[in-house]
PDB file of C-alpha atoms in Angstrom:
ATOM      1  CA  GLY A   1      -1.313  11.039   7.853  1.00 57.00           C
ATOM      2  CA  ALA A   2      -2.784   7.603   7.248  1.00 85.00           C
ATOM      3  CA  GLY A   3      -2.472   6.095   3.807  1.00 94.00           C
ATOM      4  CA  VAL A   4      -4.869   3.811   1.977  1.00 96.00           C
ATOM      5  CA  SER A   5      -5.657   0.737   4.024  1.00 96.00           C
ATOM      6  CA  GLN A   6      -7.086  -2.573   2.874  1.00 97.00           C
ATOM      7  CA  THR A   7      -8.518  -5.467   4.810  1.00 97.00           C
ATOM      8  CA  PRO A   8      -7.967  -8.320   5.033  1.00 97.00           C
ATOM      9  CA  SER A   9      -4.352  -8.491   3.909  1.00 96.00           C
ATOM     10  CA  ASN A  10      -4.845 -12.127   2.978  1.00 97.00           C
ATOM     11  CA  LYS A  11      -7.986 -14.079   2.209  1.00 98.00           C
ATOM     12  CA  VAL A  12      -8.176 -17.786   1.446  1.00 98.00           C
ATOM     13  CA  THR A  13     -11.517 -19.130   0.299  1.00 98.00           C
ATOM     14  CA  GLU A  14     -12.971 -22.114  -1.466  1.00 97.00           C
ATOM     15  CA  LYS A  15     -14.272 -22.163  -4.998  1.00 97.00           C
ATOM     16  CA  GLY A  16     -17.877 -21.049  -5.124  1.00 97.00           C
ATOM     17  CA  LYS A  17     -17.778 -18.942  -1.961  1.00 98.00           C
ATOM     18  CA  TYR A  18     -18.557 -15.237  -1.613  1.00 98.00           C
ATOM     19  CA  VAL A  19     -15.877 -12.749  -0.494  1.00 98.00           C
ATOM     20  CA  GLU A  20     -15.752  -9.078   0.412  1.00 98.00           C
ATOM     21  CA  LEU A  21     -12.614  -6.955   0.253  1.00 98.00           C
ATOM     22  CA  ARG A  22     -12.527  -3.586   1.978  1.00 98.00           C
ATOM     23  CA  CYS A  23     -10.694  -0.377   1.138  1.00 98.00           C
ATOM     24  CA  ASP A  24     -10.296   2.722   3.314  1.00 98.00           C
ATOM     25  CA  PRO A  25      -9.038   5.605   1.160  1.00 97.00           C
ATOM     26  CA  ILE A  26      -7.051   8.599   2.294  1.00 96.00           C
ATOM     27  CA  SER A  27      -9.351  11.019   4.077  1.00 94.00           C
ATOM     28  CA  GLY A  28     -10.713  13.630   1.706  1.00 91.00           C
ATOM     29  CA  HIS A  29      -9.932  11.727  -1.478  1.00 94.00           C
ATOM     30  CA  THR A  30     -13.025  11.714  -3.635  1.00 93.00           C
ATOM     31  CA  ALA A  31     -11.720   9.280  -6.243  1.00 95.00           C
ATOM     32  CA  LEU A  32     -11.275   5.582  -5.486  1.00 97.00           C
ATOM     33  CA  TYR A  33     -10.008   2.853  -7.799  1.00 97.00           C
ATOM     34  CA  TRP A  34      -9.840  -0.928  -7.674  1.00 98.00           C
ATOM     35  CA  TYR A  35      -7.193  -2.860  -9.611  1.00 98.00           C
ATOM     36  CA  ARG A  36      -6.358  -6.549  -9.827  1.00 98.00           C
ATOM     37  CA  GLN A  37      -2.783  -7.787 -10.132  1.00 98.00           C
ATOM     38  CA  SER A  38      -2.165 -11.343 -11.237  1.00 96.00           C
ATOM     39  CA  LEU A  39       1.206 -12.992 -10.722  1.00 93.00           C
ATOM     40  CA  GLY A  40       3.857 -11.546 -13.018  1.00 90.00           C
ATOM     41  CA  GLN A  41       1.566  -8.848 -14.395  1.00 94.00           C
ATOM     42  CA  GLY A  42       0.943  -5.171 -13.859  1.00 96.00           C
ATOM     43  CA  PRO A  43      -2.220  -4.021 -12.112  1.00 97.00           C
ATOM     44  CA  GLU A  44      -5.370  -4.131 -14.252  1.00 97.00           C
ATOM     45  CA  PHE A  45      -8.154  -1.637 -13.753  1.00 97.00           C
ATOM     46  CA  LEU A  46     -11.475  -2.880 -12.409  1.00 98.00           C
ATOM     47  CA  ILE A  47     -13.625   0.075 -11.335  1.00 97.00           C
ATOM     48  CA  TYR A  48     -13.435   3.775 -10.490  1.00 95.00           C
ATOM     49  CA  PHE A  49     -15.627   5.730  -8.076  1.00 96.00           C
ATOM     50  CA  GLN A  50     -16.086   9.459  -7.991  1.00 93.00           C
ATOM     51  CA  GLY A  51     -17.833  10.065  -4.703  1.00 91.00           C
ATOM     52  CA  THR A  52     -20.517   7.451  -4.177  1.00 93.00           C
ATOM     53  CA  GLY A  53     -21.083   6.567  -7.808  1.00 92.00           C
ATOM     54  CA  ALA A  54     -19.183   4.215 -10.079  1.00 91.00           C
ATOM     55  CA  ALA A  55     -17.901   6.506 -12.824  1.00 91.00           C
ATOM     56  CA  ASP A  56     -16.286   3.685 -14.794  1.00 94.00           C
ATOM     57  CA  ASP A  57     -16.827  -0.041 -14.203  1.00 95.00           C
ATOM     58  CA  SER A  58     -15.548  -1.168 -17.586  1.00 95.00           C
ATOM     59  CA  GLY A  59     -12.807  -3.305 -16.045  1.00 95.00           C
ATOM     60  CA  LEU A  60     -15.046  -5.615 -14.035  1.00 97.00           C
ATOM     61  CA  PRO A  61     -14.548  -9.017 -15.693  1.00 95.00           C
ATOM     62  CA  ASN A  62     -18.119 -10.304 -15.282  1.00 95.00           C
ATOM     63  CA  ASP A  63     -21.263  -9.943 -13.205  1.00 95.00           C
ATOM     64  CA  ARG A  64     -19.787 -11.920 -10.318  1.00 97.00           C
ATOM     65  CA  PHE A  65     -17.834  -8.797  -9.423  1.00 98.00           C
ATOM     66  CA  PHE A  66     -19.508  -5.816  -7.801  1.00 97.00           C
ATOM     67  CA  ALA A  67     -18.272  -2.845  -5.797  1.00 97.00           C
ATOM     68  CA  VAL A  68     -19.951  -0.220  -3.638  1.00 97.00           C
ATOM     69  CA  ARG A  69     -19.006   3.001  -1.943  1.00 96.00           C
ATOM     70  CA  PRO A  70     -22.225   4.020  -0.176  1.00 95.00           C
ATOM     71  CA  GLU A  71     -20.960   7.048   1.749  1.00 93.00           C
ATOM     72  CA  GLY A  72     -18.241   8.199  -0.595  1.00 91.00           C
ATOM     73  CA  SER A  73     -15.416   6.947   1.590  1.00 94.00           C
ATOM     74  CA  VAL A  74     -14.939   3.228   2.337  1.00 97.00           C
ATOM     75  CA  SER A  75     -15.435   0.872  -0.586  1.00 98.00           C
ATOM     76  CA  THR A  76     -16.140  -2.853  -0.678  1.00 98.00           C
ATOM     77  CA  LEU A  77     -15.345  -5.112  -3.607  1.00 98.00           C
ATOM     78  CA  LYS A  78     -17.640  -8.123  -3.644  1.00 98.00           C
ATOM     79  CA  ILE A  79     -16.981 -11.331  -5.546  1.00 98.00           C
ATOM     80  CA  GLN A  80     -19.677 -13.978  -5.830  1.00 98.00           C
ATOM     81  CA  ARG A  81     -19.187 -17.650  -6.660  1.00 98.00           C
ATOM     82  CA  THR A  82     -15.404 -17.292  -6.604  1.00 98.00           C
ATOM     83  CA  GLU A  83     -13.330 -19.200  -9.143  1.00 97.00           C
ATOM     84  CA  ARG A  84      -9.686 -20.248  -9.006  1.00 97.00           C
ATOM     85  CA  GLY A  85      -8.931 -17.691 -11.711  1.00 96.00           C
ATOM     86  CA  ASP A  86      -9.986 -14.924  -9.314  1.00 98.00           C
ATOM     87  CA  SER A  87      -6.823 -15.563  -7.284  1.00 98.00           C
ATOM     88  CA  ALA A  88      -4.771 -12.373  -7.398  1.00 98.00           C
ATOM     89  CA  VAL A  89      -3.782  -9.324  -5.380  1.00 97.00           C
ATOM     90  CA  TYR A  90      -6.564  -6.752  -5.308  1.00 98.00           C
ATOM     91  CA  LEU A  91      -5.223  -3.226  -5.024  1.00 97.00           C
ATOM     92  CA  CYS A  92      -7.141  -0.137  -4.031  1.00 98.00           C
ATOM     93  CA  ALA A  93      -6.024   3.416  -4.763  1.00 97.00           C
ATOM     94  CA  SER A  94      -7.390   6.868  -4.031  1.00 96.00           C
ATOM     95  CA  SER A  95      -6.715  10.359  -5.277  1.00 94.00           C
ATOM     96  CA  LEU A  96      -7.846  13.924  -5.136  1.00 90.00           C
ATOM     97  CA  ILE A  97      -9.351  15.251  -8.333  1.00 82.00           C
ATOM     98  CA  ILE A  98      -7.910  18.654  -9.092  1.00 74.00           C
ATOM     99  CA  THR A  99      -8.429  20.329 -12.437  1.00 71.00           C
ATOM    100  CA  ASP A 100      -5.255  20.544 -14.531  1.00 68.00           C
ATOM    101  CA  SER A 101      -3.347  18.319 -12.126  1.00 74.00           C
ATOM    102  CA  TYR A 102      -2.092  14.818 -12.781  1.00 80.00           C
ATOM    103  CA  ASN A 103      -3.938  13.553  -9.712  1.00 84.00           C
ATOM    104  CA  GLU A 104      -1.497  10.961  -8.467  1.00 90.00           C
ATOM    105  CA  GLN A 105      -3.068   7.738  -7.274  1.00 94.00           C
ATOM    106  CA  PHE A 106      -2.036   6.514  -3.822  1.00 95.00           C
ATOM    107  CA  PHE A 107      -2.166   2.751  -3.462  1.00 96.00           C
ATOM    108  CA  GLY A 108      -2.927   0.519  -0.526  1.00 96.00           C
ATOM    109  CA  PRO A 109      -0.948  -2.631   0.346  1.00 94.00           C
ATOM    110  CA  GLY A 110      -3.460  -4.883  -1.375  1.00 96.00           C
ATOM    111  CA  THR A 111      -5.461  -7.956  -0.433  1.00 97.00           C
ATOM    112  CA  ARG A 112      -4.074 -11.276  -1.590  1.00 97.00           C
ATOM    113  CA  LEU A 113      -7.003 -13.490  -2.527  1.00 98.00           C
ATOM    114  CA  THR A 114      -6.456 -17.223  -2.931  1.00 98.00           C
ATOM    115  CA  VAL A 115      -9.292 -19.387  -4.198  1.00 98.00           C
ATOM    116  CA  LEU A 116      -8.731 -23.088  -3.565  1.00 96.00           C
TER     117      LEU A 116
ATOM    118  CA  ALA K   1      -6.695   1.911 -26.865  1.00 82.00           C
ATOM    119  CA  GLN K   2      -3.801   2.918 -24.686  1.00 89.00           C
ATOM    120  CA  LYS K   3      -0.966   0.465 -24.241  1.00 94.00           C
ATOM    121  CA  ILE K   4       2.306   0.305 -22.330  1.00 97.00           C
ATOM    122  CA  THR K   5       5.191  -1.974 -23.290  1.00 97.00           C
ATOM    123  CA  GLN K   6       8.081  -2.778 -20.966  1.00 98.00           C
ATOM    124  CA  THR K   7      10.455  -5.122 -22.745  1.00 97.00           C
ATOM    125  CA  GLN K   8      12.930  -5.753 -19.928  1.00 97.00           C
ATOM    126  CA  PRO K   9      11.629  -8.425 -17.547  1.00 95.00           C
ATOM    127  CA  GLY K  10      14.710  -8.031 -15.370  1.00 97.00           C
ATOM    128  CA  MET K  11      17.674  -5.715 -14.935  1.00 97.00           C
ATOM    129  CA  PHE K  12      20.785  -5.819 -12.784  1.00 97.00           C
ATOM    130  CA  VAL K  13      22.796  -2.821 -11.682  1.00 98.00           C
ATOM    131  CA  GLN K  14      25.680  -2.324  -9.309  1.00 98.00           C
ATOM    132  CA  GLU K  15      25.218  -0.052  -6.349  1.00 98.00           C
ATOM    133  CA  LYS K  16      26.004   3.630  -7.106  1.00 97.00           C
ATOM    134  CA  GLU K  17      25.667   3.121 -10.844  1.00 98.00           C
ATOM    135  CA  ALA K  18      22.879   4.535 -13.025  1.00 98.00           C
ATOM    136  CA  VAL K  19      20.282   2.344 -14.718  1.00 98.00           C
ATOM    137  CA  THR K  20      17.658   2.968 -17.408  1.00 98.00           C
ATOM    138  CA  LEU K  21      14.339   1.126 -17.446  1.00 98.00           C
ATOM    139  CA  ASP K  22      12.588   1.173 -20.798  1.00 98.00           C
ATOM    140  CA  CYS K  23       8.964   2.061 -21.474  1.00 98.00           C
ATOM    141  CA  THR K  24       7.166   2.631 -24.757  1.00 98.00           C
ATOM    142  CA  TYR K  25       3.542   3.594 -25.093  1.00 97.00           C
ATOM    143  CA  ASP K  26       0.807   3.702 -27.652  1.00 96.00           C
ATOM    144  CA  THR K  27      -1.958   6.267 -27.637  1.00 93.00           C
ATOM    145  CA  SER K  28      -3.994   8.265 -30.095  1.00 90.00           C
ATOM    146  CA  ASP K  29      -4.777  11.004 -27.586  1.00 89.00           C
ATOM    147  CA  PRO K  30      -2.934  14.294 -28.150  1.00 88.00           C
ATOM    148  CA  SER K  31      -2.829  14.921 -24.407  1.00 89.00           C
ATOM    149  CA  TYR K  32      -1.726  12.202 -22.003  1.00 92.00           C
ATOM    150  CA  GLY K  33       0.215  11.546 -18.831  1.00 93.00           C
ATOM    151  CA  LEU K  34       2.827   8.940 -18.025  1.00 96.00           C
ATOM    152  CA  PHE K  35       3.651   7.587 -14.573  1.00 96.00           C
ATOM    153  CA  TRP K  36       6.287   5.387 -13.024  1.00 98.00           C
ATOM    154  CA  TYR K  37       5.576   3.352  -9.899  1.00 98.00           C
ATOM    155  CA  LYS K  38       7.847   1.212  -7.737  1.00 98.00           C
ATOM    156  CA  GLN K  39       6.546  -1.981  -6.141  1.00 97.00           C
ATOM    157  CA  PRO K  40       8.811  -3.456  -3.457  1.00 95.00           C
ATOM    158  CA  SER K  41       8.294  -6.988  -2.183  1.00 92.00           C
ATOM    159  CA  SER K  42       5.801  -5.643   0.374  1.00 89.00           C
ATOM    160  CA  GLY K  43       3.405  -5.124  -2.542  1.00 89.00           C
ATOM    161  CA  GLU K  44       2.496  -1.476  -2.203  1.00 90.00           C
ATOM    162  CA  MET K  45       2.725   0.685  -5.338  1.00 94.00           C
ATOM    163  CA  ILE K  46       4.812   3.795  -4.720  1.00 95.00           C
ATOM    164  CA  PHE K  47       4.524   6.752  -7.080  1.00 95.00           C
ATOM    165  CA  LEU K  48       7.898   7.931  -8.393  1.00 97.00           C
ATOM    166  CA  ILE K  49       7.509  10.426 -11.204  1.00 96.00           C
ATOM    167  CA  TYR K  50       5.072  11.913 -13.714  1.00 95.00           C
ATOM    168  CA  GLN K  51       5.489  13.287 -17.247  1.00 95.00           C
ATOM    169  CA  GLY K  52       2.779  15.183 -19.098  1.00 93.00           C
ATOM    170  CA  SER K  53       2.748  15.032 -22.873  1.00 92.00           C
ATOM    171  CA  TYR K  54       2.897  18.823 -23.152  1.00 91.00           C
ATOM    172  CA  ASP K  55       5.621  19.294 -20.571  1.00 89.00           C
ATOM    173  CA  GLN K  56       8.537  21.064 -22.181  1.00 86.00           C
ATOM    174  CA  GLN K  57      11.168  19.523 -19.958  1.00 92.00           C
ATOM    175  CA  ASN K  58      11.870  15.990 -18.847  1.00 94.00           C
ATOM    176  CA  ALA K  59      10.570  15.324 -15.347  1.00 94.00           C
ATOM    177  CA  THR K  60      13.013  14.863 -12.473  1.00 95.00           C
ATOM    178  CA  GLU K  61      12.446  13.842  -8.855  1.00 95.00           C
ATOM    179  CA  GLY K  62      15.603  13.431  -6.830  1.00 97.00           C
ATOM    180  CA  ARG K  63      17.503  10.432  -8.209  1.00 98.00           C
ATOM    181  CA  TYR K  64      14.720   9.679 -10.689  1.00 98.00           C
ATOM    182  CA  SER K  65      14.487  11.289 -14.090  1.00 97.00           C
ATOM    183  CA  LEU K  66      12.411  10.559 -17.133  1.00 97.00           C
ATOM    184  CA  ASN K  67      13.927  10.409 -20.601  1.00 95.00           C
ATOM    185  CA  PHE K  68      10.835  11.443 -22.553  1.00 95.00           C
ATOM    186  CA  GLN K  69      11.062  11.103 -26.334  1.00 94.00           C
ATOM    187  CA  LYS K  70       7.650  11.986 -27.651  1.00 93.00           C
ATOM    188  CA  ALA K  71       8.322  11.215 -31.319  1.00 93.00           C
ATOM    189  CA  ARG K  72       9.501   7.730 -30.399  1.00 95.00           C
ATOM    190  CA  LYS K  73       6.700   7.315 -27.834  1.00 95.00           C
ATOM    191  CA  SER K  74       9.145   6.343 -25.140  1.00 96.00           C
ATOM    192  CA  ALA K  75       9.347   7.372 -21.485  1.00 97.00           C
ATOM    193  CA  ASN K  76      12.349   5.645 -19.974  1.00 98.00           C
ATOM    194  CA  LEU K  77      13.064   5.923 -16.257  1.00 98.00           C
ATOM    195  CA  VAL K  78      16.621   6.728 -15.252  1.00 98.00           C
ATOM    196  CA  ILE K  79      17.701   5.975 -11.698  1.00 98.00           C
ATOM    197  CA  SER K  80      21.011   7.557 -10.775  1.00 97.00           C
ATOM    198  CA  ALA K  81      23.333   6.407  -7.980  1.00 97.00           C
ATOM    199  CA  SER K  82      21.441   3.145  -7.417  1.00 98.00           C
ATOM    200  CA  GLN K  83      20.942   1.970  -3.860  1.00 98.00           C
ATOM    201  CA  LEU K  84      20.254  -1.506  -2.504  1.00 97.00           C
ATOM    202  CA  GLY K  85      16.791  -0.282  -1.509  1.00 97.00           C
ATOM    203  CA  ASP K  86      15.972   0.380  -5.154  1.00 98.00           C
ATOM    204  CA  SER K  87      15.592  -3.358  -5.729  1.00 98.00           C
ATOM    205  CA  ALA K  88      11.931  -3.782  -6.655  1.00 98.00           C
ATOM    206  CA  MET K  89       9.476  -4.096  -9.543  1.00 98.00           C
ATOM    207  CA  TYR K  90       9.031  -0.938 -11.597  1.00 98.00           C
ATOM    208  CA  PHE K  91       5.883  -0.222 -13.583  1.00 98.00           C
ATOM    209  CA  CYS K  92       5.280   2.334 -16.279  1.00 98.00           C
ATOM    210  CA  ALA K  93       1.678   3.491 -16.717  1.00 97.00           C
ATOM    211  CA  ILE K  94      -0.362   5.789 -18.929  1.00 96.00           C
ATOM    212  CA  LYS K  95      -3.511   7.571 -17.849  1.00 91.00           C
ATOM    213  CA  ASP K  96      -6.617   6.613 -19.831  1.00 86.00           C
ATOM    214  CA  THR K  97      -9.333   9.098 -18.842  1.00 84.00           C
ATOM    215  CA  ASP K  98      -9.173   8.450 -15.088  1.00 84.00           C
ATOM    216  CA  LYS K  99      -7.678   4.978 -14.832  1.00 91.00           C
ATOM    217  CA  LEU K 100      -4.078   3.860 -15.195  1.00 94.00           C
ATOM    218  CA  ILE K 101      -2.974   1.327 -17.792  1.00 96.00           C
ATOM    219  CA  PHE K 102       0.156  -0.473 -16.591  1.00 97.00           C
ATOM    220  CA  GLY K 103       2.904  -2.367 -18.340  1.00 97.00           C
ATOM    221  CA  THR K 104       4.114  -5.773 -17.224  1.00 97.00           C
ATOM    222  CA  GLY K 105       6.952  -4.286 -15.206  1.00 98.00           C
ATOM    223  CA  THR K 106      10.707  -4.646 -14.887  1.00 98.00           C
ATOM    224  CA  ARG K 107      12.346  -6.310 -11.910  1.00 98.00           C
ATOM    225  CA  LEU K 108      15.419  -4.324 -10.882  1.00 98.00           C
ATOM    226  CA  GLN K 109      18.057  -5.921  -8.712  1.00 98.00           C
ATOM    227  CA  VAL K 110      20.815  -3.772  -7.239  1.00 98.00           C
ATOM    228  CA  PHE K 111      23.924  -5.635  -6.102  1.00 97.00           C
ATOM    229  CA  PRO K 112      26.770  -4.394  -3.891  1.00 96.00           C
TER     230      PRO K 112
END
């Protein structure tokens, strides 16, 4: 079956612009996660959705970052007034939530964001 | 707070040999889960293996095994019979409620 997909694969923008990054999770996965991976680092958690609601947004760095998942499937990460420090690979992951299971997260290929 | 430490920025191994990638963790939770992911140059994170803190035996998945030493808070990944396709970044992670906390990774290079 289809895995997690992310679009676009690459996005180049100018400082101060607004960008949207899209994630299509695996069908039936109720949990969706966004991570950010800077060069030479491991992924860092941004936000977690359970269904349509953000269950944990503690990783969002500031109020320029916002994410939605209006129908409990596709999610969009929105970044306002982009800064050069926002340049990174943005990874999306999804999982089933099963009691007493480790609920492996399946990752997409990521969107590479470059802010000039 | 949960933390993962991977002290090996890079490792080399000859094809068909075994290699151990180190991972230590810090947590105050009595129940936790540890994951290893592989990230090839394509960028996608690929799940390899999972170890629960209450699991009695070390986890194994094909050529991957986890050397879990709870008292030392270490969860080293052992890859047996290395293949050229194993060349990639490897990340250790611990589950914090629902999110994963990753280490900085180890770049493994397998040479013929």
